[in-house]
XYZ file of C-alpha atoms in Angstrom:
548
model
C 22.789 -29.014 -7.338
C 19.245 -28.552 -8.576
C 16.954 -29.169 -5.592
C 13.692 -28.570 -7.434
C 12.988 -32.349 -7.759
C 13.736 -32.737 -4.037
C 11.283 -29.956 -3.242
C 8.592 -31.533 -5.428
C 9.096 -34.952 -3.798
C 8.913 -33.482 -0.290
C 5.743 -31.520 -1.033
C 4.159 -34.607 -2.597
C 5.094 -36.672 0.454
C 3.471 -34.031 2.685
C 0.297 -34.252 0.586
C 0.345 -38.076 0.709
C 0.793 -37.953 4.460
C -2.707 -36.448 4.735
C -4.264 -39.456 2.927
C -4.781 -42.596 5.073
C -4.040 -44.956 2.183
C -0.605 -43.441 1.504
C 0.252 -42.164 4.975
C 2.676 -44.908 5.999
C 4.802 -44.721 2.820
C 4.826 -40.916 3.002
C 5.858 -41.025 6.644
C 8.823 -43.243 5.860
C 9.893 -40.900 3.070
C 9.642 -37.863 5.360
C 11.669 -39.603 8.074
C 14.411 -40.429 5.549
C 14.688 -36.822 4.446
C 16.916 -35.847 7.385
C 19.287 -38.730 6.623
C 20.229 -37.452 3.172
C 23.941 -36.564 2.837
C 22.875 -33.118 1.654
C 19.959 -32.754 4.084
C 21.019 -29.283 5.295
C 21.424 -27.797 1.816
C 18.193 -29.401 0.603
C 16.309 -28.192 3.659
C 17.563 -24.627 3.225
C 16.325 -24.709 -0.376
C 12.898 -25.933 0.782
C 12.692 -23.160 3.396
C 13.509 -20.555 0.753
C 11.262 -21.784 -2.071
C 8.385 -23.880 -0.719
C 4.928 -22.449 -0.105
C 3.744 -25.577 1.752
C 3.972 -25.117 5.549
C 4.275 -28.850 6.279
C 7.182 -29.094 3.813
C 8.980 -26.335 5.715
C 8.212 -28.135 8.966
C 9.801 -31.390 7.781
C 12.704 -29.485 6.263
C 13.444 -28.041 9.684
C 13.230 -31.513 11.192
C 15.710 -32.617 8.559
C 18.147 -29.868 9.569
C 17.838 -30.868 13.212
C 18.451 -34.575 12.479
C 21.395 -33.777 10.216
C 23.105 -31.532 12.788
C 22.615 -33.981 15.662
C 23.803 -36.994 13.661
C 26.631 -35.257 11.795
C 27.890 -32.705 14.319
C 31.328 -34.328 14.520
C 31.755 -33.811 10.761
C 29.935 -30.496 10.558
C 31.904 -28.932 13.425
C 30.956 -26.123 15.860
C 31.751 -23.234 13.492
C 29.480 -24.475 10.695
C 26.773 -25.466 13.197
C 26.750 -22.027 14.802
C 26.759 -20.328 11.403
C 23.707 -22.402 10.473
C 22.094 -21.517 13.815
C 22.649 -17.808 13.220
C 21.260 -18.095 9.674
C 18.085 -19.729 11.019
C 17.810 -17.102 13.742
C 17.950 -14.333 11.154
C 15.274 -16.137 9.159
C 13.064 -16.223 12.248
C 13.694 -12.574 13.117
C 13.175 -11.219 9.611
C 10.618 -13.613 8.137
C 8.759 -14.881 11.181
C 5.563 -13.000 10.352
C 5.219 -14.975 7.123
C 5.505 -18.399 8.765
C 2.676 -20.479 10.183
C 2.775 -20.757 13.960
C 3.762 -24.450 14.002
C 6.554 -23.788 11.508
C 7.825 -20.862 13.581
C 7.760 -22.993 16.702
C 9.705 -25.753 14.945
C 12.217 -23.218 13.611
C 12.850 -21.843 17.106
C 13.150 -25.377 18.473
C 15.804 -26.277 15.888
C 17.724 -23.103 16.813
C 17.636 -24.193 20.464
C 18.753 -27.755 19.625
C 21.734 -26.552 17.582
C 22.637 -24.081 20.351
C 22.785 -26.824 22.956
C 24.643 -29.289 20.721
C 27.379 -26.712 20.117
C 27.256 -25.250 23.647
C 30.340 -26.970 25.036
C 32.391 -25.923 21.991
C 31.164 -22.311 21.946
C 33.369 -19.592 23.508
C 31.877 -17.886 26.561
C 31.676 -14.530 24.814
C 29.780 -15.997 21.871
C 27.355 -17.787 24.212
C 26.702 -14.565 26.097
C 26.222 -12.610 22.876
C 23.582 -15.116 21.720
C 21.771 -14.954 25.065
C 21.763 -11.160 24.976
C 20.342 -11.290 21.447
C 17.464 -13.390 22.748
C 16.967 -11.077 25.732
C 16.979 -7.976 23.525
C 14.300 -9.493 21.307
C 12.253 -10.468 24.349
C 12.333 -6.933 25.709
C 11.630 -5.373 22.281
C 8.171 -6.998 22.159
C 8.572 -8.139 18.573
C 5.745 -10.141 17.049
C 6.044 -13.059 17.001
C 8.511 -12.906 19.868
C 11.280 -15.120 18.524
C 13.473 -14.538 21.572
C 10.849 -15.916 23.925
C 10.084 -18.977 21.830
C 13.769 -19.837 21.406
C 14.473 -19.177 25.098
C 11.602 -21.430 26.180
C 12.871 -24.273 23.965
C 16.474 -23.699 25.069
C 15.490 -23.960 28.733
C 13.711 -27.260 28.006
C 16.675 -28.596 26.049
C 19.263 -27.741 28.701
C 17.103 -28.681 31.691
C 16.663 -32.247 30.464
C 13.645 -34.521 30.767
C 11.171 -35.683 28.150
C 11.343 -32.354 26.278
C 15.094 -32.652 25.744
C 16.315 -33.959 22.389
C 18.504 -37.051 22.234
C 22.139 -36.259 21.391
C 23.766 -39.616 22.224
C 26.625 -37.901 24.061
C 28.219 -38.573 27.473
C 26.549 -37.427 30.680
C 29.292 -34.854 31.297
C 28.156 -32.947 28.210
C 24.692 -32.386 29.688
C 26.157 -31.461 33.059
C 28.558 -28.924 31.522
C 25.783 -27.310 29.484
C 23.438 -27.116 32.434
C 25.976 -25.751 34.904
C 27.197 -23.057 32.517
C 23.671 -22.044 31.506
C 22.298 -21.683 35.022
C 25.312 -19.779 36.315
C 25.154 -16.901 33.833
C 22.510 -17.086 31.154
C 19.344 -18.139 32.971
C 19.206 -15.056 35.176
C 19.460 -12.794 32.106
C 16.509 -14.557 30.452
C 14.508 -14.441 33.686
C 15.160 -10.731 34.064
C 14.065 -10.103 30.465
C 10.859 -12.060 31.077
C 10.182 -9.986 34.202
C 10.563 -6.803 32.162
C 7.935 -8.029 29.717
C 5.492 -8.897 32.498
C 6.115 -5.505 34.094
C 5.519 -3.667 30.815
C 2.170 -5.438 30.384
C 1.082 -4.393 33.886
C 1.536 -0.658 33.303
C -1.590 1.501 33.552
C -3.882 0.873 30.608
C -3.611 4.492 29.505
C 0.009 3.873 28.464
C -1.017 0.956 26.253
C -3.906 2.693 24.489
C -1.972 3.949 21.429
C -0.935 0.400 20.396
C -3.733 -1.694 21.852
C -5.757 -1.732 18.644
C -2.932 -3.182 16.546
C -0.988 -5.337 18.959
C -3.456 -7.024 21.292
C -2.410 -10.454 19.970
C 1.265 -9.661 20.532
C 0.667 -8.342 24.041
C -1.309 -11.422 25.033
C 1.298 -13.741 23.485
C 4.214 -12.032 25.226
C 2.537 -12.062 28.602
C 1.714 -15.729 28.297
C 5.215 -16.631 27.119
C 6.941 -14.506 29.756
C 4.959 -16.301 32.449
C 5.840 -19.625 30.843
C 9.545 -18.786 30.955
C 9.201 -17.644 34.572
C 7.492 -20.924 35.454
C 10.244 -22.918 33.718
C 12.961 -21.083 35.642
C 11.140 -21.107 38.978
C 11.057 -24.909 38.716
C 14.658 -25.264 37.558
C 16.717 -28.116 38.973
C 20.063 -26.635 39.951
C 23.250 -28.665 39.629
C 25.791 -29.035 42.387
C 29.191 -27.284 42.372
C 31.711 -28.533 39.821
C 33.800 -30.386 42.355
C 30.862 -32.603 43.291
C 29.328 -32.960 39.819
C 25.977 -34.236 41.048
C 22.891 -33.962 38.877
C 19.478 -35.143 40.016
C 18.346 -38.603 38.942
C 15.195 -37.063 37.477
C 17.290 -35.517 34.666
C 16.300 -38.298 32.298
C 12.616 -38.224 33.151
C 9.708 -35.932 32.372
C 9.834 -32.446 33.769
C 6.588 -31.308 35.361
C 4.555 -28.872 37.411
C 3.961 -27.733 40.902
C 2.182 -30.433 42.875
C 0.994 -33.827 41.743
C -2.721 -33.769 41.169
C -2.689 -30.002 41.463
C -3.390 -27.269 38.990
C -3.418 -28.830 35.563
C -2.460 -32.267 36.885
C 1.209 -31.794 36.173
C 3.771 -34.033 37.812
C 5.895 -32.800 40.716
C 8.759 -30.434 40.068
C 12.071 -31.788 41.322
C 14.090 -29.918 43.878
C 17.788 -29.210 43.381
C 20.714 -30.796 45.110
C 24.204 -29.685 45.933
C 26.558 -28.932 48.836
C 25.459 -25.795 50.695
C 22.128 -25.734 48.844
C 21.249 -29.274 49.800
C 18.518 -30.497 52.100
C 18.779 -33.475 54.454
C 17.991 -36.767 52.810
C 14.395 -37.864 53.203
C 15.316 -41.511 53.471
C 16.374 -43.991 50.832
C 13.570 -45.740 49.028
C 10.883 -43.493 50.496
C 8.630 -42.845 47.506
C 6.187 -40.679 49.443
C 8.986 -38.615 50.960
C 10.592 -38.224 47.532
C 7.341 -36.935 46.087
C 6.969 -34.458 48.945
C 10.566 -33.303 48.432
C 10.073 -32.891 44.684
C 6.960 -30.750 45.171
C 8.988 -28.003 46.800
C 10.383 -24.822 45.315
C 14.034 -25.140 44.187
C 16.856 -23.821 46.339
C 18.071 -20.769 44.452
C 21.695 -19.637 44.902
C 22.690 -16.364 46.554
C 23.081 -14.637 43.156
C 19.323 -14.787 42.636
C 18.537 -12.735 45.732
C 18.239 -9.342 43.925
C 15.838 -10.850 41.377
C 13.584 -13.029 43.516
C 13.360 -11.299 46.897
C 12.379 -7.811 45.776
C 8.885 -7.034 47.009
C 7.933 -5.375 43.724
C 8.890 -8.532 41.795
C 6.859 -10.718 44.156
C 3.907 -8.318 43.930
C 4.215 -8.365 40.154
C 3.544 -12.098 39.951
C 0.317 -11.706 41.914
C -0.652 -8.744 39.725
C 0.132 -10.781 36.597
C -2.304 -13.446 37.753
C -5.031 -10.855 38.281
C -4.407 -9.446 34.796
C -4.322 -12.877 33.153
C -7.511 -13.889 34.942
C -9.217 -10.722 33.754
C -8.151 -11.392 30.150
C -9.318 -15.012 30.028
C -12.216 -14.165 27.726
C -10.063 -11.992 25.471
C -10.391 -12.781 21.761
C -6.670 -13.486 21.319
C -5.700 -14.580 24.836
C -5.103 -18.150 25.961
C -6.904 -19.139 29.183
C -3.779 -21.129 30.051
C -1.939 -17.967 31.013
C -3.826 -17.658 34.301
C -2.991 -21.308 34.966
C 0.706 -20.600 34.361
C 0.556 -17.545 36.611
C -0.876 -19.711 39.392
C 2.007 -22.170 38.985
C 4.447 -19.260 39.383
C 2.641 -18.112 42.534
C 2.891 -21.574 44.061
C 6.626 -21.629 43.362
C 7.430 -18.171 44.745
C 5.373 -18.883 47.870
C 7.915 -21.548 48.771
C 11.216 -19.714 48.168
C 13.564 -21.173 50.758
C 17.105 -22.009 51.801
C 20.009 -20.348 53.572
C 21.711 -19.256 50.357
C 18.961 -17.052 48.911
C 18.474 -15.240 52.252
C 22.165 -15.057 53.167
C 23.860 -11.812 54.135
C 27.078 -10.784 55.861
C 25.002 -9.635 58.829
C 22.569 -12.164 60.310
C 20.183 -9.336 61.124
C 20.045 -8.423 57.443
C 19.246 -12.049 56.613
C 16.334 -11.994 59.045
C 15.167 -8.680 57.602
C 15.149 -10.206 54.115
C 13.265 -13.236 55.366
C 10.695 -11.104 57.203
C 10.162 -8.786 54.212
C 9.632 -11.784 51.931
C 7.167 -13.394 54.346
C 5.242 -10.140 54.766
C 4.909 -9.661 50.993
C 3.661 -13.219 50.469
C 1.262 -13.041 53.425
C -0.162 -9.722 52.289
C -0.832 -10.979 48.761
C -2.119 -14.360 49.867
C -4.537 -12.637 52.230
C -6.082 -10.867 49.254
C -6.403 -14.126 47.345
C -7.890 -15.934 50.354
C -10.518 -13.226 50.799
C -11.336 -13.369 47.106
C -11.691 -17.158 47.221
C -13.900 -16.907 50.303
C -16.234 -14.607 48.346
C -16.652 -17.209 45.570
C -19.004 -20.151 45.292
C -16.503 -22.747 46.469
C -18.581 -25.672 45.222
C -18.690 -24.347 41.650
C -16.326 -26.239 39.355
C -15.507 -22.960 37.582
C -13.555 -21.926 40.684
C -11.571 -25.174 40.870
C -8.215 -23.927 39.569
C -8.120 -20.882 41.802
C -9.294 -22.745 44.919
C -6.805 -25.580 44.482
C -3.918 -23.256 43.622
C -4.647 -20.925 46.536
C -4.619 -23.802 49.013
C -1.446 -25.191 47.447
C 0.395 -21.898 47.744
C -0.792 -21.532 51.355
C 0.520 -24.997 52.147
C 3.780 -24.340 50.291
C 4.343 -21.096 52.220
C 3.427 -22.399 55.681
C 5.399 -25.632 55.472
C 8.417 -23.835 54.036
C 8.369 -21.175 56.740
C 8.143 -23.790 59.484
C 11.281 -25.462 58.114
C 13.284 -22.236 57.831
C 15.417 -21.207 60.795
C 16.063 -17.486 61.446
C 19.742 -16.544 61.514
C 19.889 -14.177 64.487
C 22.155 -14.449 67.530
C 19.320 -16.184 69.349
C 17.317 -17.907 66.613
C 13.618 -17.846 67.375
C 11.085 -20.515 66.534
C 9.772 -19.927 62.990
C 6.288 -19.074 64.228
C 7.654 -16.737 66.896
C 9.778 -15.054 64.258
C 6.775 -14.548 61.967
C 4.601 -13.132 64.746
C 7.347 -10.783 65.923
C 8.432 -9.550 62.472
C 5.254 -9.768 60.360
C 2.256 -7.948 61.862
C -0.252 -9.731 59.610
C 0.706 -13.237 60.797
C -2.162 -13.885 63.213
C -4.644 -12.370 60.777
C -3.254 -14.644 58.086
C -3.648 -17.825 60.110
C -7.124 -16.689 61.120
C -8.121 -16.358 57.445
C -6.623 -19.779 56.715
C -8.744 -21.274 59.492
C -11.798 -19.505 58.092
C -11.098 -20.894 54.609
C -10.814 -24.421 56.032
C -14.241 -24.063 57.641
C -15.715 -22.660 54.430
C -14.363 -25.559 52.373
C -15.928 -28.034 54.776
C -19.157 -26.056 54.642
C -19.071 -26.097 50.827
C -18.625 -29.879 50.858
C -21.590 -30.180 53.227
C -23.602 -27.973 50.878
C -22.805 -30.323 48.001
C -24.171 -33.236 50.014
C -27.428 -31.360 50.555
C -27.764 -30.301 46.898
C -28.790 -32.022 43.688
C -25.112 -32.072 42.642
C -24.437 -35.131 44.771
C -25.497 -37.749 42.238
C -23.398 -36.228 39.461
C -20.365 -35.933 41.757
C -20.781 -39.561 42.817
C -20.889 -40.583 39.150
C -17.898 -38.455 38.124
C -15.670 -38.613 41.218
C -16.831 -41.648 43.210
C -17.771 -39.611 46.280
C -17.441 -36.112 47.670
C -14.009 -36.917 49.192
C -12.603 -36.941 45.651
C -14.226 -33.630 44.706
C -11.862 -30.665 44.350
C -13.278 -28.965 47.461
C -12.037 -31.817 49.638
C -8.720 -31.915 47.769
C -8.297 -28.247 48.667
C -9.231 -29.072 52.259
C -6.555 -31.787 52.319
C -3.927 -29.217 51.285
C -4.871 -26.881 54.128
C -5.275 -29.737 56.590
C -1.677 -30.757 55.892
C -0.469 -27.189 56.475
C -2.573 -26.889 59.626
C -1.164 -30.164 60.962
C 2.348 -28.815 60.414
C 1.469 -25.723 62.453
C 0.037 -27.816 65.291
C 3.094 -30.110 65.296
C 5.435 -27.125 65.430
C 3.469 -25.582 68.295
C 3.574 -28.871 70.231
C 7.328 -29.157 69.707
C 7.794 -25.528 70.687
C 5.724 -26.035 73.838
C 7.722 -29.130 74.789
C 11.096 -27.456 74.255
C 9.992 -24.412 76.214
C 8.804 -26.515 79.152
C 12.067 -28.487 79.288
C 14.286 -25.408 78.912
C 13.401 -24.057 82.330
C 12.042 -20.715 81.111
C 15.088 -18.449 80.750
C 14.401 -14.708 81.274
C 14.844 -13.869 77.578
C 12.141 -16.440 76.696
C 9.350 -14.311 78.152
C 8.352 -12.863 74.794
C 8.424 -16.290 73.149
C 6.213 -17.627 75.913
C 3.695 -14.860 75.323
C 3.626 -15.645 71.591
C 3.293 -19.356 72.349
C 0.355 -18.827 74.703
C -1.378 -16.561 72.188
C -0.955 -19.111 69.417
C -2.211 -21.972 71.570
C -5.332 -19.995 72.440
C -5.847 -19.135 68.779
C -5.425 -22.771 67.744
C -7.932 -23.962 70.326
C -10.577 -21.580 69.054
C -9.922 -22.337 65.392
C -9.664 -26.078 66.021
C -13.071 -26.092 67.722
C -14.689 -24.464 64.665
C -12.902 -26.753 62.218
C -13.802 -29.849 64.219
C -17.457 -28.820 64.361
C -17.611 -28.345 60.584
C -15.767 -31.608 59.956
C -18.004 -33.656 62.263
C -21.102 -32.143 60.660
C -19.769 -33.064 57.210
C -19.010 -36.652 58.223
C -22.466 -37.045 59.780
C -24.048 -35.890 56.518
C -21.892 -38.357 54.582
C -23.045 -41.167 56.869
C -26.663 -40.178 56.291
C -26.163 -40.241 52.521
C -24.352 -43.583 52.470
């Protein structure tokens, strides 16, 4: 068939779409394009012969609509052949496509992959995933593997970014369970390799820096985006239970509500040995708190997530992204994404991820993880303390730092060591992580500095503007950061009180001598820190009363 008239009509409709007077009619014509009986053939002709980017964009949308609506007729073999043809187009001709067309092309590849997932043999699925991973690691430009992988994760994870397929729930469950069991770890590992390669000494990157700075920045940003997607993944339960979280049909979001970037809470996973106790039916506040926690990763993820060099790498990636914020080709959003990753890894939790045949090995893993996080967070806390905390330019870093502190502390207080005589979480940290007391001391110092910064705002000429923009200083980001740390501090105090009560009712067994010494030291530390915090808080409230 001669598709030249079809091409001319589509390009004319794209031109009319830019004119307000003809926009509605053109929109209807563009929407009907994907419903043509020969939509796939016509779209392939447009992709091959059109020089209008918007025409290629709507042609790709036509392919997507045709595959989703006619998959039963098209069949898995033809769908996968079409997917592979589009992938080759992206890999070989991606440099010639506009960015929004390339993004749409990679999205259509991801949609077709998911629609045919249940009918695709395991070997063919794995081969496709390895193709994506190979392209990710190769640092091609544009990095087709990363763009497709990011869209595929969104499609399989569900939520508002998932396309509508009008298929039974079991289809989504099967796709998600199979993807997370084998393929997601491969993509995560490939993304980690990219981040690692961008953090090598600058001398290694000098030969290609002049010609590939855009590619390097793009890959680093996309690798962090993939890491953030996977670190917030919502794991399914084992096949025999077939439970998938109720949030599957709703928007997927970020780390903590009202936090960095204002993204909505990330849901936590559910399922047999990975499950947490129920927070109480109908408890909206408890549900939100549960959803703002890091997912419970299975045991298979231990080699990837608990290595100290991997954890260090995320903190180093944030430092690099922050340093490149003013780069000509670098998106400032990459430092934001790195912060979201840091919040997630600060709350890694659960028995499965730390499990080992020997309980002592489990405790060693837990202690090594805690020490790595504490060491890196100490550096961030000291850096934040050296900043002007009242300056809005420091908002993202201040809020994110306090969120990751809260995530780490509250998670550690909930985790129970696995030794023969399990210690209290705080006793375990003090005994196994030498920097623990120093860490809590710096947290107390940061709390006082945040209160002092809020008091400084009240004394400055910023007060009127803050009142106009935020209502009062309590809604300013400095006090939001204080609220994060106050919640973590309250959790520490509650745990100490419970520990003190249990110790007093236990009768003081001989082997509890060391725990008692740790308890007394912590109580003394808390009294000193609490006095300083209370003094700063009372001073702040008195200033607020004077201003009101």
